[in-house]
Amino acid sequence: MIQPFTSDPLRWVSEDGQPIRELPARFTPELLRELHRQMVRAREFDKKLVTLLRQGRTTFYAQASGMEGTQVGLARSLRVGHDWVWPYYRDHTLGLAMGISMMDIVSQCLGTNSDLCRGRQMPHHFGVADKRFVSISSSIASQVPPAAGTAMAQKYLGTDEITVCTFGDGATSEGDWHAGMNMAGASGAPCLFVCENNQWAISTHLREQTASETIHIKAKAYGMPGYYVDGNDIVAVMEVMEHVAGRVRAGEGPALVECLTYRVGSHSNADADAEKQYRTREEVAEWEARDPITRVERLLEHLGAPIDPQEIRDLVAAIHREVDEAVRAAEATGQPGWEIMFEDVYADKPVHLERQEDFLRAEQPATVGGRA
Amino acid sequence: MIQPFTSDPLRWVSEDGQPIRELPARFTPELLRELHRQMVRAREFDKKLVTLLRQGRTTFYAQASGMEGTQVGLARSLRVGHDWVWPYYRDHTLGLAMGISMMDIVSQCLGTNSDLCRGRQMPHHFGVADKRFVSISSSIASQVPPAAGTAMAQKYLGTDEITVCTFGDGATSEGDWHAGMNMAGASGAPCLFVCENNQWAISTHLREQTASETIHIKAKAYGMPGYYVDGNDIVAVMEVMEHVAGRVRAGEGPALVECLTYRVGSHSNADADAEKQYRTREEVAEWEARDPITRVERLLEHLGAPIDPQEIRDLVAAIHREVDEAVRAAEATGQPGWEIMFEDVYADKPVHLERQEDFLRAEQPATVGGRA
Amino acid sequence: MTATQNPARAGAGAGETRTLTLIQAVTEAMREELARDERVVVFGEDVGARGGVFLATAGLQAEFGRARVFDTPLSEASIVGAAVGMAVRGMRPIAEIQFADYMGPGFDQLISQAAKIRYRSGGQFTAPMVIRTPSGGGVKGGHHHSQSPESYFAHTPGLKVVMPSTPYDAKGLLKAAVRGDDPVIYFEPKRLYRAAKGEVPTGDYTVEIGKGAVRREGRDLTLIGYGGVMPDAERAAAALAAEGVEAEVIDLRSLLPWDRELVLESVSRTGRAVLVSEAPRTANFMGEVAYVIQEELFDQLLSPVVQVAGFDIPYPYVQDKIYLPGPNRIAAACVQALNY
Amino acid sequence: MTATQNPARAGAGAGETRTLTLIQAVTEAMREELARDERVVVFGEDVGARGGVFLATAGLQAEFGRARVFDTPLSEASIVGAAVGMAVRGMRPIAEIQFADYMGPGFDQLISQAAKIRYRSGGQFTAPMVIRTPSGGGVKGGHHHSQSPESYFAHTPGLKVVMPSTPYDAKGLLKAAVRGDDPVIYFEPKRLYRAAKGEVPTGDYTVEIGKGAVRREGRDLTLIGYGGVMPDAERAAAALAAEGVEAEVIDLRSLLPWDRELVLESVSRTGRAVLVSEAPRTANFMGEVAYVIQEELFDQLLSPVVQVAGFDIPYPYVQDKIYLPGPNRIAAACVQALNY
Ligand SMILES: Cc1ncc(C[n+]2csc(CCOP(=O)(O)OP(=O)(O)O)c2C)c(N)n1
Ligand SMILES: Cc1ncc(C[n+]2csc(CCOP(=O)(O)OP(=O)(O)O)c2C)c(N)n1
Ligand SMILES: [Mg+2]
Ligand SMILES: [Mg+2]
C-alpha cells in the first residue's frame, strides 16, 4: 500500500484539511490534538528563541517553523531511548517531540552550566545521551557515515534497534552523504534516512543543488527504497515512517524517506532578510498556506472536533511560560568556568593539556561552578 | 533508438560474434580490422609490460586485458586533442587508441628522461598535454570533480569540446565521485562519464561495493541519463558513445555510460595470484569466453572477411618489436637527475626549495641530463 | 626591508586611496579581477544572490551575471574540484569555502589534485586557482566556525597559503593570488572583516606572495604573527611601548612560502622572538618559524623563542575570548622573553 | 627513564617471545584483540579474503568470520565514519585505510567527527576506535603511496597519533589503541613491514601511548625520530659510534601526545638534538619538538636543534631513495650539530 518511488508525495490529508485517503483508526481526535499540541509547542519555542536571540542572550538560532509536520511525525515513529538518532542542526522540534526537555535544549543554546554538552558548541547543536540523540556536528552530512556505522553495530550486536539519520536537502550534495548512504546500503544495516527537504540550503534552491528531480530517487543509487511524502501532512509522515521504520526494524535493510516541506523562517539569524535576498514573499506565502499546524486544525474541524481558539491561546501562553522558566532555570546555573575547556578532549587529560591548563590558571582568576 | 536505463546491457554483436541488431554501415570489414588491430596492440602491450615488470625493469603495472572493447571503443568516439580526458590509472589502452605513443607511455612507466611527467609518479600514471589527456592521479575518483570543472569551463568558454571522465566500478563509492557527478548535473556541463565496470575493485566484488543493481542507475541521482552497454562489444560501445557524446556535445547536459566488462588479469602485480585469493578460475574462464577481441574476429568471419591467423601472428610480432623499440628508446634517455625533484612544485621555485636543492647539491654528485 | 611597509610606498604608487574594511577590500579585489579578466569566475555556496554568508561577494552576481558569479551545490569537494578542472582548462577560478572549518570535505581535492597536478604532470597541466575562506575565532562560532586550519595547508607542498590582516594586503594579496600560476589558499580572518579598516588604493596593485611586512619597528624583541591576531599583537606592542619596550611587529601575510629573510633579519637585531597564532599549539605552523630562528640565529638569541598559540583542544564556544591570545597574553609572553 | 627500554623489561614480563616482522606483529595484535573482545571488528578495503594489500589482515576473515572481518566499499569516508558510528554504539572498531595517502577522503570524518565527538557532547558520546594505515616512502610508490601525513593529525586535538618502528611496539601500541577510549591513528611504516624483525612476547601486553623509548644510550647528542626512519637513525648512530661519538637514540613512538619528559631529560644531558622524520619539512611535526627543546633547554643547548626531514615537494617516484633521509644524511646532521 505504501509504495516507494512515487512521482507525487504521499499524502493523507489535503492542504485544506480533508482526508484524501481513509484516515487510519489511530488518528483519533485525541491523538490529533496531542500532535497539534506538540507542533504548536515547537513553533512557539522557535518564536521565543528568536526573541532571545534578538535580545542578544544567544548568538545563533535556526528555526524549524513550517517543518513541524515532518519532525514531530518522525519523533512519533521512534522508540525513544532505544533507537539511535544522528540528527542535524535544525532538529530541535524533533528533539522536543522525543521528550528532550526544553531545559536541555535551552541550556545548550545558552551554553550554561546546565548544558549537557558543556558549552562546547554553538547554540542549537545539542545531544542527549539518554535519548540516544547524538550530539550534532555543524559539518553538513558528516553524521551520515557514522549513522551507517551505528546501524552496522546494531546489526552486528543483534539488537532490535534502528538508527535514524536526518539531514536537509542541501546535505545530499556532500560526498559524505553518498559515502554513508552507500555504506548503509552495502551493509544492509537498519538505518532510516530522513531528508527534511525544505527546498532551500541557505540561499541555494534545490534546483541549483542537484539536477535530480527529487531526493528520494537518489535511493536507487544505493539499492534501497526511496519514499516521497508530504512533510507538512503529519498523518502522512507518521504512516510512512511507521511502515518504513517497520521494514528497517524487520531487517529489510536501510531506506530513505524524503519529506517535502518548507522553512518559512529565515535560514538562521544570519539571513533574517531572506526574502529581500533570494526568495519571494509569494513563495513563502504559498507555503504558509500549506502549514502543517493549520492542516491538523482543519482536519479536526472536518472531524467535528475543532479546537477552541481560547484553548490555543491558553496553550501558547503555557508554552511561553514553559520557555521562560527553562531560560530562567538555565541561566540560573551560570556559565561554565574556563577549566572546563580542557576536559573531554580525551578520556584522560594528557600532560600537555595539564600544562596548558596550568598556564591559563596562572592567567585567569579561578571560577566557581562547573556541572557536577 | 539508443535508450538510457535499459535493464540489460545494450549489445550489437552476440558473444559468439553474430550481429543481433543491424550492423551500422560504418562497421565495414576495414574498420573492424582496424579496431581489431588496436585491441590486439593493447593486449600485447599489456603482456610485454608484465614481462618488463617481472624482469624488475618497472615496479607497477595494471593490465587492462579484457577491457579493450570499452577503451578502444571509447577512444574512437572522441575528438582527440580537442576533447579533454580525465582518465584513471587503467586507461593505457584508451591512451594507445587515442594515439598516445608507446614511447610516451613506456617512458612514464620507466620514469626515464623521456617521460613527459618527469618521473614524478609511479608507473602507469601518464598524461599527455597535446592529447588533452590529463595526467592521472592515484587517488580513486579524485578526477571526477575536476572533470566536471573542465566541462564547466568548456561551457563557459563556449567551446564545442566535451570532457570525458573515466573510472572503475569501485570508484563510484567514493564521496568525490558523487560530488563530481552532482556538480556536472547541476551545472549542465558537457561531461561524458564512463564507468569501466570490470566488476572488481582489487578483491572487492561489485556486490559488496554497492547494493544498487547496476552503476548506470546511479545517474538518476544526478538528473542525467545512464546508459548500460556491453563493454566487450566494441560495436555497441562505439554506437552508444557516438550517440551519447553527440548529445553531450549538443548541450543536452552530462551523461553516464556504464560499460560492463571484466579484467581478466590480476588487479596489478600486487595480486598476481588473484584466483587463489578472491575469485574463481571459472569466473575468469567465463569472461575469457566473452573476450572483445575474439568477438570481432568471429564477427569478421561471419561477415565473410576472416583474419588470416598468419596475419595475426605477424601483427603480434610487429607489436612486440614496437614495444621493444619503445623500451629501448626510453631507457636510452636515462633516468632524470635529482635536480628535477625541485621543479614543477610551483611555477617559480621559492627560496625554501632553492635552499633544499642547494643542500642536496652539496650531498649528491651532480647528475647529467634532465629532459630539455 | 626593515622599514615599516607603508601601503602608499609599498604598492600602488601615488594613487588615490579610500578607507575600506577588510571584507570590502576582498570584494573590491574580486570585482576588479572579474572586470579585468574574463577567465575569472567566482563561485561557492551562497555567493550569488545572497552574496556569501559574510557578504564578501555581495553585488557581484548582479554586476557580472550568473555565468561569472554563481552558487554551487553544497559540496566542498565539488567546489575545489571544479576550480581545479576549470583552472586546468585555462580559467582563473576564485572559489569560496563558506568557513575554513569546512575545508575537510574538499581536503583530498586540495592535496591530491590542486597541490600535485603541476608536479605529477611534469608541468604539463597546472591549477592556477584561489580558494578563499574565512577562518579563525572570536565570533562565538564554536568549533565549527572558529578553527584555524592553515597549518595543514602550510605543510602541503604545491599549495601557497596566505592570510592578510589589513584591507591593503587583503586586496593586494588576492589580486596576486588570482594572477599567479599556482593554487593559493587565501584565509580571511573573519573577526577582522569589519574590525580592520584601512587605506586602500583605488587603483591596481598586488602584494607579493611570500613577503611579510613590518608593522612597527623596534629594537627589543620581534613579535611575529599573521591574520586575526595582528591587531592584538600591535596592541600588545603599544602597551609595551608605554613601558619603554620597543617591539618590532612583523605580519607574515604569507605562510607558504614565508618570509624567512625578513624574520631572520629582524630577530638578528632584536635577539628575541615571540610568535603569535591562534591555531592549536602542537605541530602548529609557528613551530617551523621557531625552528628556523633557533637554527639560524642560535648565537644571537638572547632568550628562547616563545609561542603564544591556541590551546590543543577543539575551539570552545563559551570560552571563545579566553581561548584566543589577546593583547595581555601576548604582552606577557614578551615580558617573559625580555626577562629571561 | 634513561635506560634503553628493553622489550622484556618494559612490558610483558618474563613470558615467551618469538621473532616476528613488524607486519606479523600487527596481525598478531589484531588476532589477539579479536579473540579477546567480541566488540572488536576489523574492516577496510580488501582486508577480507585478500587479507589487505600488504597482507596485514591475512587469515583473519577465515579465522573470525565475515561478520568480524570484512571488506567495505571503496570509500575512506565510509570507513572512518562507520568506525565512528560503531564506536559510539559501543564497539571497538579497527579500520584500515589502504594507504595513508588516502586519508584525504576520510579527513572530515576524522577531524569533525572522530576528533570532536567526545568534546562537543561533553563526554556523552565517545569514539574509541583505531585507524590503521601504512605510511611513508622507500617502496617506489610515487607520491600516492609514499606520503607521511602524520603532522596533519598530530595538529588535530582529540586524536591520538602513534607510529611504531619495531614489532614489539607494533603489537603493544595496537593493543593499547584498541583498549583505550580515544580515537587513535596508527601509522604503519610500510618499508619496515618485513624489514623490521624483532622479539615479540607471545602473551598479552600493551605499550603506553604517549611514551617514547630510548633505543641506544649516548652522551654526545640526542637523535630523535619515529617510524620508518628509525633503523637509519640507529645505523647513523652506529657509524658515529665507530668514530667515537655516542648518540642517544630516541624513538618517539607516539606523536600525540608525545613524550616531552623523555626528550627533555635526554637533551638536557647531551646538549644537542637532531630530529629525523621523512615528512616534508615545512610545518612538520618535528618543528614542535624543536620548539619545545629550545624553549625548555635554551641554556643547556650546545648547538641549534637540527632537523633532517623530507623535502617540501610531493614525494617523487624516481628519486625515492634520494628523497628519504638515509644514515649518511642523518650522520651528517649529527656531525653538523657536534661541530657547531
Ligand atoms: C560541510 C559544511 N559546509 C557548509 C556549511 C555551511 N552551511 C550551514 S547550513 C547550510 C545549508 C544547509 O542546507 P540543508 O542541508 O538544506 O539544511 P537546512 O538548513 O535547509 O535545514 C550550509 C551551506 C556547513 N555547516 N558544513
Ligand atoms: C582514494 C583511494 N583509495 C584507495 C586506493 C587503493 N586502490 C587502488 S585501485 C583500487 C581499486 C579500484 O577499483 P575500480 O575503481 O573498480 O578500478 P579497477 O582497478 O577495477 O579498474 C583501490 C582500492 C586508491 N588508489 N585511492
Ligand atoms: Mg534545506
Ligand atoms: Mg573495477
PDB file of C-alpha atoms in Angstrom, chain A residues 71 74 78 84-95 98 100 121 124-128 131-144 146-147 163-168 171 192 194 196, chain D residues 88 113 117 120 125:
ATOM      1  CA  GLN A  71       9.856  16.424  12.775  1.00  0.00           C
ATOM      2  CA  LEU A  74       9.185  11.374  12.796  1.00  0.00           C
ATOM      3  CA  LEU A  78      10.797   6.122  17.000  1.00  0.00           C
ATOM      4  CA  TRP A  84      19.566   5.871  17.916  1.00  0.00           C
ATOM      5  CA  VAL A  85      19.283   9.236  16.207  1.00  0.00           C
ATOM      6  CA  TRP A  86      22.049  11.023  14.272  1.00  0.00           C
ATOM      7  CA  PRO A  87      20.287  14.350  13.756  1.00  0.00           C
ATOM      8  CA  TYR A  88      21.238  17.608  12.095  1.00  0.00           C
ATOM      9  CA  TYR A  89      21.206  21.154  13.395  1.00  0.00           C
ATOM     10  CA  ARG A  90      17.596  22.005  12.609  1.00  0.00           C
ATOM     11  CA  ASP A  91      16.153  19.173  14.681  1.00  0.00           C
ATOM     12  CA  HIS A  92      15.117  20.796  17.938  1.00  0.00           C
ATOM     13  CA  THR A  93      11.492  20.179  17.048  1.00  0.00           C
ATOM     14  CA  LEU A  94      12.318  16.516  16.650  1.00  0.00           C
ATOM     15  CA  GLY A  95      14.152  16.637  19.960  1.00  0.00           C
ATOM     16  CA  MET A  98      11.072  12.982  21.502  1.00  0.00           C
ATOM     17  CA  ILE A 100      14.081  16.112  25.312  1.00  0.00           C
ATOM     18  CA  GLN A 121      29.326  24.090  20.617  1.00  0.00           C
ATOM     19  CA  HIS A 124      21.419  24.632  18.560  1.00  0.00           C
ATOM     20  CA  HIS A 125      23.871  21.728  18.484  1.00  0.00           C
ATOM     21  CA  PHE A 126      22.611  19.685  21.405  1.00  0.00           C
ATOM     22  CA  GLY A 127      22.852  15.990  22.179  1.00  0.00           C
ATOM     23  CA  VAL A 128      21.275  13.890  24.896  1.00  0.00           C
ATOM     24  CA  LYS A 131      17.583   9.713  24.425  1.00  0.00           C
ATOM     25  CA  ARG A 132      20.318   8.281  22.202  1.00  0.00           C
ATOM     26  CA  PHE A 133      20.113  11.585  20.360  1.00  0.00           C
ATOM     27  CA  VAL A 134      23.739  12.045  19.265  1.00  0.00           C
ATOM     28  CA  SER A 135      25.193  15.482  19.688  1.00  0.00           C
ATOM     29  CA  ILE A 136      25.032  17.442  16.459  1.00  0.00           C
ATOM     30  CA  SER A 137      28.032  18.388  14.353  1.00  0.00           C
ATOM     31  CA  SER A 138      27.828  21.514  12.186  1.00  0.00           C
ATOM     32  CA  SER A 139      29.681  19.848   9.355  1.00  0.00           C
ATOM     33  CA  ILE A 140      26.872  19.137   6.931  1.00  0.00           C
ATOM     34  CA  ALA A 141      26.271  15.456   6.160  1.00  0.00           C
ATOM     35  CA  SER A 142      29.105  14.375   8.432  1.00  0.00           C
ATOM     36  CA  GLN A 143      26.531  12.488  10.516  1.00  0.00           C
ATOM     37  CA  VAL A 144      25.611  10.199   7.620  1.00  0.00           C
ATOM     38  CA  PRO A 146      28.536   7.464  11.371  1.00  0.00           C
ATOM     39  CA  ALA A 147      24.811   6.739  11.257  1.00  0.00           C
ATOM     40  CA  THR A 163      19.248   4.193  13.573  1.00  0.00           C
ATOM     41  CA  VAL A 164      17.549   7.301  12.267  1.00  0.00           C
ATOM     42  CA  CYS A 165      19.646   9.806  10.371  1.00  0.00           C
ATOM     43  CA  THR A 166      18.247  13.170   9.356  1.00  0.00           C
ATOM     44  CA  PHE A 167      19.593  15.836   7.009  1.00  0.00           C
ATOM     45  CA  GLY A 168      18.478  18.692   4.807  1.00  0.00           C
ATOM     46  CA  ALA A 171      23.229  17.919   2.608  1.00  0.00           C
ATOM     47  CA  LEU A 192      16.318   5.005   8.305  1.00  0.00           C
ATOM     48  CA  VAL A 194      15.148  11.052   6.512  1.00  0.00           C
ATOM     49  CA  GLU A 196      13.879  17.110   5.573  1.00  0.00           C
TER      50      GLU A 196
ATOM     51  CA  VAL D  88      29.571   5.420  19.549  1.00  0.00           C
ATOM     52  CA  GLN D 113      33.505  13.505  13.932  1.00  0.00           C
ATOM     53  CA  ILE D 117      32.521  13.926  19.359  1.00  0.00           C
ATOM     54  CA  ARG D 120      31.258  18.505  21.600  1.00  0.00           C
ATOM     55  CA  PHE D 125      29.311  10.194  23.274  1.00  0.00           C
TER      56      PHE D 125
END
